[in-house]
Tab-separated table of C-alpha atoms in Angstrom:
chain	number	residue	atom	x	y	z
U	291	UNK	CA	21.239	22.649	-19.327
U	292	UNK	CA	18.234	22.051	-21.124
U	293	UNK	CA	14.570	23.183	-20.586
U	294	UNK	CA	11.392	23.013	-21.581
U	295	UNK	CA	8.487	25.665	-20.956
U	296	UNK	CA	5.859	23.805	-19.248
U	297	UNK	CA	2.761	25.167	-18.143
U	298	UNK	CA	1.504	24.295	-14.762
U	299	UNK	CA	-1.848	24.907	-13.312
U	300	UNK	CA	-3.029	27.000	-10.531
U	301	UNK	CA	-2.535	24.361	-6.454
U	302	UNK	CA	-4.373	24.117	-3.499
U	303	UNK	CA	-2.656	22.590	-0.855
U	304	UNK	CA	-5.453	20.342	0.300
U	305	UNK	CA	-6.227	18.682	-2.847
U	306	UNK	CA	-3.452	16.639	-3.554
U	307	UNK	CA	-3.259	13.032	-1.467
U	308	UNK	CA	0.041	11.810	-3.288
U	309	UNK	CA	2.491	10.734	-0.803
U	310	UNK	CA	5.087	12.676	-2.953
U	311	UNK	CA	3.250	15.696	-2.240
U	312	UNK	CA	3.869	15.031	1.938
U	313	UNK	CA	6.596	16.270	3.144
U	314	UNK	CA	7.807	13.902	6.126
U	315	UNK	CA	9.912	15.958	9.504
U	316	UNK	CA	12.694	13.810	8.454
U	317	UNK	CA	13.405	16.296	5.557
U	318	UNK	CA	12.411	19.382	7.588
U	319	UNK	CA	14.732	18.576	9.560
U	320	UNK	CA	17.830	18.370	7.399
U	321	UNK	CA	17.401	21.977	6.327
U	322	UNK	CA	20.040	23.696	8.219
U	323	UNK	CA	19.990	27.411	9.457
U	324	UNK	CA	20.579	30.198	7.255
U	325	UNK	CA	24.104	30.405	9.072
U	326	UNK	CA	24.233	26.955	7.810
U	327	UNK	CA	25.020	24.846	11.229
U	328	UNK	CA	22.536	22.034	11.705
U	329	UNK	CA	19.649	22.247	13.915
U	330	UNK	CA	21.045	19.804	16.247
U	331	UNK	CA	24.113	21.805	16.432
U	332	UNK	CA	23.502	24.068	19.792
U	333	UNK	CA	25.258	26.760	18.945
U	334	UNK	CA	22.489	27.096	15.165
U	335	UNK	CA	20.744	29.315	16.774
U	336	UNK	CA	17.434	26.626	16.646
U	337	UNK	CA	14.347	27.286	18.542
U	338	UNK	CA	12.154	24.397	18.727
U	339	UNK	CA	9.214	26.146	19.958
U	340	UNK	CA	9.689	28.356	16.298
U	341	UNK	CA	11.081	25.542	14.507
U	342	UNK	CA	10.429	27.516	10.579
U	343	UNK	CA	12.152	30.679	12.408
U	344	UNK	CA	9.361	33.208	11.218
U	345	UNK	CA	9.608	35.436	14.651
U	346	UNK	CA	12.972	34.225	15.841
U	347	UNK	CA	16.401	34.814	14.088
U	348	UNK	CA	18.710	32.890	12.902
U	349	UNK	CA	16.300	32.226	9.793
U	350	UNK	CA	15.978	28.928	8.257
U	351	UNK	CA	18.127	28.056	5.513
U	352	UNK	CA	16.223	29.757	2.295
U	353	UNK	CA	15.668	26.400	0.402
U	354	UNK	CA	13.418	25.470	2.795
U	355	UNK	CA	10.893	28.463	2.760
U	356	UNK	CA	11.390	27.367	-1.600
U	357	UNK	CA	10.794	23.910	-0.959
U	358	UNK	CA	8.024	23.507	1.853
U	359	UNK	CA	4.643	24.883	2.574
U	360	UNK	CA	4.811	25.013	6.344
U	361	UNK	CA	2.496	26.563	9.291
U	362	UNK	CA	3.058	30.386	9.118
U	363	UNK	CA	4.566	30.056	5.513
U	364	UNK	CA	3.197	33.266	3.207
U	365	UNK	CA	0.161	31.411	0.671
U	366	UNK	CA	-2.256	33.644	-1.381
U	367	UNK	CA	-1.940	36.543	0.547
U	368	UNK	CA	-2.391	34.686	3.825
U	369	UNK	CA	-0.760	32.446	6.418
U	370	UNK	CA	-1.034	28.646	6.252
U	371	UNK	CA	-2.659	27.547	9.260
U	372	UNK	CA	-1.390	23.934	9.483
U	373	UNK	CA	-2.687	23.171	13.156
U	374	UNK	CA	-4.932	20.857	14.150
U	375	UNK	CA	-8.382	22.433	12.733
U	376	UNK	CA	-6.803	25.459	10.910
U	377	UNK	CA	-7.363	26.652	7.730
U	378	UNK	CA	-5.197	24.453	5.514
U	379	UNK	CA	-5.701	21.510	8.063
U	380	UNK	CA	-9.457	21.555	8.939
U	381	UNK	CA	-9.684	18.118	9.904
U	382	UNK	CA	-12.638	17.768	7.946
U	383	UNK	CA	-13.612	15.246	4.431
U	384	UNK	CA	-11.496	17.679	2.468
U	385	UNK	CA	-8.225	16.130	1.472
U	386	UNK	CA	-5.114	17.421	3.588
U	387	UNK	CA	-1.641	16.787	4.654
U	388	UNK	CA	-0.878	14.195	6.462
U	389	UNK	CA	2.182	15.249	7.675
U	390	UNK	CA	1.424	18.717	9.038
U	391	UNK	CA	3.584	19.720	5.463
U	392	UNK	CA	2.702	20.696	1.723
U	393	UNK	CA	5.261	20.922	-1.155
U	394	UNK	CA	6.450	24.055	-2.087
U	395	UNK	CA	9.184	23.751	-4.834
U	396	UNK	CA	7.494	23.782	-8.650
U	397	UNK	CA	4.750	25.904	-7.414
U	398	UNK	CA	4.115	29.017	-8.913
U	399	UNK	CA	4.852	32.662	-7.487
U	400	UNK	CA	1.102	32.470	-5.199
U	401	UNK	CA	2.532	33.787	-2.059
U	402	UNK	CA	1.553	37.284	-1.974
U	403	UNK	CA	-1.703	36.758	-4.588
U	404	UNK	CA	-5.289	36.281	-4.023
U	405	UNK	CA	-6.498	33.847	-7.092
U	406	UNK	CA	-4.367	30.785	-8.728
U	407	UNK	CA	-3.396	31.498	-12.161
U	408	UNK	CA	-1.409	29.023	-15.253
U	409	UNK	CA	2.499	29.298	-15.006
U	410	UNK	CA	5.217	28.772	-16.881
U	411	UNK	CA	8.448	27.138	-15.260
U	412	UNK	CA	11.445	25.406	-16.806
U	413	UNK	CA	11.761	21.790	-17.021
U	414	UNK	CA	15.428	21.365	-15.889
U	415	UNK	CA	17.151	18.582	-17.070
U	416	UNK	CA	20.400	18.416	-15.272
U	417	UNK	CA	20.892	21.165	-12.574
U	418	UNK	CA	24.231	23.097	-12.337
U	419	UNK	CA	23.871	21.987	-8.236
U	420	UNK	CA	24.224	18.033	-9.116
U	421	UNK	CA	27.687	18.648	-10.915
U	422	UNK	CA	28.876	20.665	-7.754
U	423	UNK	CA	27.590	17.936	-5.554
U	424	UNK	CA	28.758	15.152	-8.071
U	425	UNK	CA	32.354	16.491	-7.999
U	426	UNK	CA	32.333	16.784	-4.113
U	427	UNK	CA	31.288	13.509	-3.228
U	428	UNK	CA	33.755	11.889	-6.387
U	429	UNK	CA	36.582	13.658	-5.050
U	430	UNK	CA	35.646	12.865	-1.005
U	431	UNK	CA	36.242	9.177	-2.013
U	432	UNK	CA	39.136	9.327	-3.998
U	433	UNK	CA	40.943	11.245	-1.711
U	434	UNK	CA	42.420	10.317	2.164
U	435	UNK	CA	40.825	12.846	3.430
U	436	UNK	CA	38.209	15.553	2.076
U	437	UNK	CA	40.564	18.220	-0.280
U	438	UNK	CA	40.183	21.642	-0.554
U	439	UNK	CA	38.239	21.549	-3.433
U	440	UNK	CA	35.908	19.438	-1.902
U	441	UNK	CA	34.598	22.146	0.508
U	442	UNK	CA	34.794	24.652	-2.758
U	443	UNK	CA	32.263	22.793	-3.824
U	444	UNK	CA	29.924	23.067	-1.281
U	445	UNK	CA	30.762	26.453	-0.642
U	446	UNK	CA	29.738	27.396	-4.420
U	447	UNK	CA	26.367	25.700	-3.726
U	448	UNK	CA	25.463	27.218	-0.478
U	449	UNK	CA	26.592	30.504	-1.524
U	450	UNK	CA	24.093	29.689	-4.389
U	451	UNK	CA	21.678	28.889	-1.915
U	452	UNK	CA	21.658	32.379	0.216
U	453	UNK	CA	23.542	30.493	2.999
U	454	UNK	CA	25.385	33.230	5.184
U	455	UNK	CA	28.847	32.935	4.217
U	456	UNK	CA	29.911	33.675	7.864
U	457	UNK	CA	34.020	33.195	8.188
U	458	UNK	CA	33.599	31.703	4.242
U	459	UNK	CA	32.558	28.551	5.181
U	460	UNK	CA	28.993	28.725	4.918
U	461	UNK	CA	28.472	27.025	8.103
U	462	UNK	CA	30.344	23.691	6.853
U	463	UNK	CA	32.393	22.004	9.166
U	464	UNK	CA	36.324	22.379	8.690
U	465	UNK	CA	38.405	18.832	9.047
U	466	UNK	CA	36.153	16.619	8.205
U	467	UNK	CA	37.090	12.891	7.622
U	468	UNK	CA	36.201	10.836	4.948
U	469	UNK	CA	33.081	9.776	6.490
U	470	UNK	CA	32.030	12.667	8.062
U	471	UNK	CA	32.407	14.416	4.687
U	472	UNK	CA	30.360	11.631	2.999
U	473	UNK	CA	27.331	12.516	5.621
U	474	UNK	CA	27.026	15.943	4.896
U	475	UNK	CA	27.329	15.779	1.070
U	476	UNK	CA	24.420	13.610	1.418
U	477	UNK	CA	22.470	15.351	3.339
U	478	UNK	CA	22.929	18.402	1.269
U	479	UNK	CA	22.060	16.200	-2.222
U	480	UNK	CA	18.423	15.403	-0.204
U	481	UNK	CA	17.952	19.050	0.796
U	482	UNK	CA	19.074	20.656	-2.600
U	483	UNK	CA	16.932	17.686	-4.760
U	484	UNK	CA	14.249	17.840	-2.924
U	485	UNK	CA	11.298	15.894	-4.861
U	486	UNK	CA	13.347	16.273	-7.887
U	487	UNK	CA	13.411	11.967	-8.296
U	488	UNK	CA	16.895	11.621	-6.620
U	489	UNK	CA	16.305	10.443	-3.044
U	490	UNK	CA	15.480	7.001	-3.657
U	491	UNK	CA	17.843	6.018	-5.831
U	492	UNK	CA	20.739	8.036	-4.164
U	493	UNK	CA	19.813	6.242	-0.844
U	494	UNK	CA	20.005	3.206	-2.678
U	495	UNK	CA	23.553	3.522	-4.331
U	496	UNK	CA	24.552	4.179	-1.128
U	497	UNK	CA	23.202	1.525	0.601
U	498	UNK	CA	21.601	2.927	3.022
U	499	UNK	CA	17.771	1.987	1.802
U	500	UNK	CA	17.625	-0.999	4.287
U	501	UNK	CA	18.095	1.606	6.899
U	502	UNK	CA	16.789	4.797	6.212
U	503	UNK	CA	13.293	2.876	4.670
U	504	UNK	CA	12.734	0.933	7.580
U	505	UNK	CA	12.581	3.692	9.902
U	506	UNK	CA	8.928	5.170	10.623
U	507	UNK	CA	8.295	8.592	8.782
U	508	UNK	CA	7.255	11.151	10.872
U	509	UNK	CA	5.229	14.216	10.869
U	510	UNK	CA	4.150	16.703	12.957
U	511	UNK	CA	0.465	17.536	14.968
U	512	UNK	CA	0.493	21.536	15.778
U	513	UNK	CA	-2.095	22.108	18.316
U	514	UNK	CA	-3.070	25.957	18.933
U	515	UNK	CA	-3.746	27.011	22.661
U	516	UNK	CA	-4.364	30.922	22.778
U	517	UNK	CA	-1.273	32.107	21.415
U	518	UNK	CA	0.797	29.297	21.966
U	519	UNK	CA	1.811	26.463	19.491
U	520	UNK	CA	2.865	22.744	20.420
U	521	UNK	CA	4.863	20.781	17.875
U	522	UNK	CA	3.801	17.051	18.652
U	523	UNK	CA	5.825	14.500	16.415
U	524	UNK	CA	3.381	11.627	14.714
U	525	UNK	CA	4.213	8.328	12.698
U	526	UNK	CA	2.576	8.715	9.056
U	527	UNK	CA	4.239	5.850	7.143
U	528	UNK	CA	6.203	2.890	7.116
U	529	UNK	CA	7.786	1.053	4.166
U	530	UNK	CA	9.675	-2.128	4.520
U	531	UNK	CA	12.633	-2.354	2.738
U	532	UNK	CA	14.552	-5.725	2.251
U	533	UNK	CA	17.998	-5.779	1.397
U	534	UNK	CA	16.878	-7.854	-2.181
U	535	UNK	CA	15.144	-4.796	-3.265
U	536	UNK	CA	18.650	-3.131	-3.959
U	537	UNK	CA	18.448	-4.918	-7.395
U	538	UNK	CA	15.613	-5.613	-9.324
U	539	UNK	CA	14.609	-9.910	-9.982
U	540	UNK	CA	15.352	-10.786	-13.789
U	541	UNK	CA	12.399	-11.842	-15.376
U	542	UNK	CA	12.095	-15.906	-15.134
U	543	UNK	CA	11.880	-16.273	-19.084
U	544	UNK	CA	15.679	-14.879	-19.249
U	545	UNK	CA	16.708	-17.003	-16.884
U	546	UNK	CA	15.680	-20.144	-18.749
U	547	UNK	CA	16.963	-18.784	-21.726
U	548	UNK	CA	20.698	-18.824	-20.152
U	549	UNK	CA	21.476	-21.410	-17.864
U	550	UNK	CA	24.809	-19.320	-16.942
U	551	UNK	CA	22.563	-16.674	-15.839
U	552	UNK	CA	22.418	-16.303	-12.337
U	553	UNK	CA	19.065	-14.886	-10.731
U	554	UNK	CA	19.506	-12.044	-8.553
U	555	UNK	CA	19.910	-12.578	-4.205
U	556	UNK	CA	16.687	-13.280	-2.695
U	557	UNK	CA	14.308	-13.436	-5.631
């Protein structure tokens, strides 16, 4: 692996109005528990009403607390108020989520500090994770049905993860077919690359752009009564995708150049 030392500057949540910087529900939601079932799985342990788990156990999965600034998440030595006219969502000129979300992951160690400061972090060029994952998902289609080593794989990376090991499964299912297998290895590349550039392309090698881009992305309105927190869902985005866009058009001039040469479907 090779890195780079990279200084990065002190972040406020609220100033950044990059979409990359939004995180949509959709990913929230594919963080599993920290016993590692899914949150639509009833017997996770999920409570909607405390959907980050900060006063209700079973915890999140740990990646997520490492990868999302959330209402009630631990920021300069306070909580994130990410309600409707809190703190870090005042609802106000100021720039602010969109989402109800901030990103997390990259940040600097600012949880438990009063003042931003210049850090140093590693550029990673090729995570140790993406080799695990690679393997699993190479050896899922290859195979009738997912081997052994398949679920080592995943095993090795949610042990990595702080995943409760439970029986030594780490909350994967057992038996899985092909295609059930194939699912949860992707789910687990969007979770574990989470803004690290891979979810765009991996959702286009596997084909699943056209579907998963023309779906509405959704956030999440937290209105505070008293003591009491609602968790309404919003649409933030849409973004057509046609199947075309799987390949890039070549660029007219080659085409003349080569009357063999074929343009691309749809362009």
């Amino acid at each position: 692996m090779s890195a780079l030392n990279k200084q990065r500057p002190g972040w406020f949540p609220g100033s950044i109005s990059s979409w990359k910087y939004k995180p949509t529900q959709e990913l929230i939601n594919s963080f599993p528990m920290q016993n590692g079932l899914a949150i639509t799985d009833p017997s996770s342990g999920y409570n909607p009403t405390d959907p980050y788990a900060i006063n209700s156990t079973p915890k999140r999965d740990p990646r997520l607390a490492a990868t999302i600034l959330y209402n009630g998440h631990s920021w300069l030595n306070t909580s994130l108020q990410t309600f409707e006219g809190g703190q870090s969502k005042p609802n106000v000129n100021t720039q602010q989520t969109l989402t109800g979300y901030y990103m997390r992951k990259f940040m600097g160690l600012f949880e438990n500090t009063t003042n931003y400061s210049s850090h140093s972090s590693d550029w990673v060029i090729f995570r140790y994770a993406e080799i695990l994952l690679t393997l699993a998902e190479a050896e899922n289609e290859a195979a009738g049905t997912p081997p052994a080593d398949c679920y080592a794989q995943l095993y090795a990376l949610r042990a990595r993860a702080g995943i409760d090991a439970g029986t030594g499964t780490y909350g994967v299912p057992q038996n899985m077919s092909t295609t059930e297998m194939r699912a949860f290895i992707q789910n687990e590349w969007r979770v574990e690359f989470a803004f690290e550039e891979h979810r765009y392309f991996d959702i286009k090698r596997w084909k699943l752009a056209e579907t998963v881009m023309n779906q509405p992305r959704t956030g999440v309105s937290i209105v505070a009564t008293s003591s009491t927190l609602t968790f309404n869902p919003i649409n933030v985005l849409s973004t057509p995708f046609a199947t075309k866009q799987y390949f890039h058009p070549i660029p007219y001039n080659e085409i003349l150049k080569n009357p063999s040469l074929k343009q691309n479907p749809g362009w």
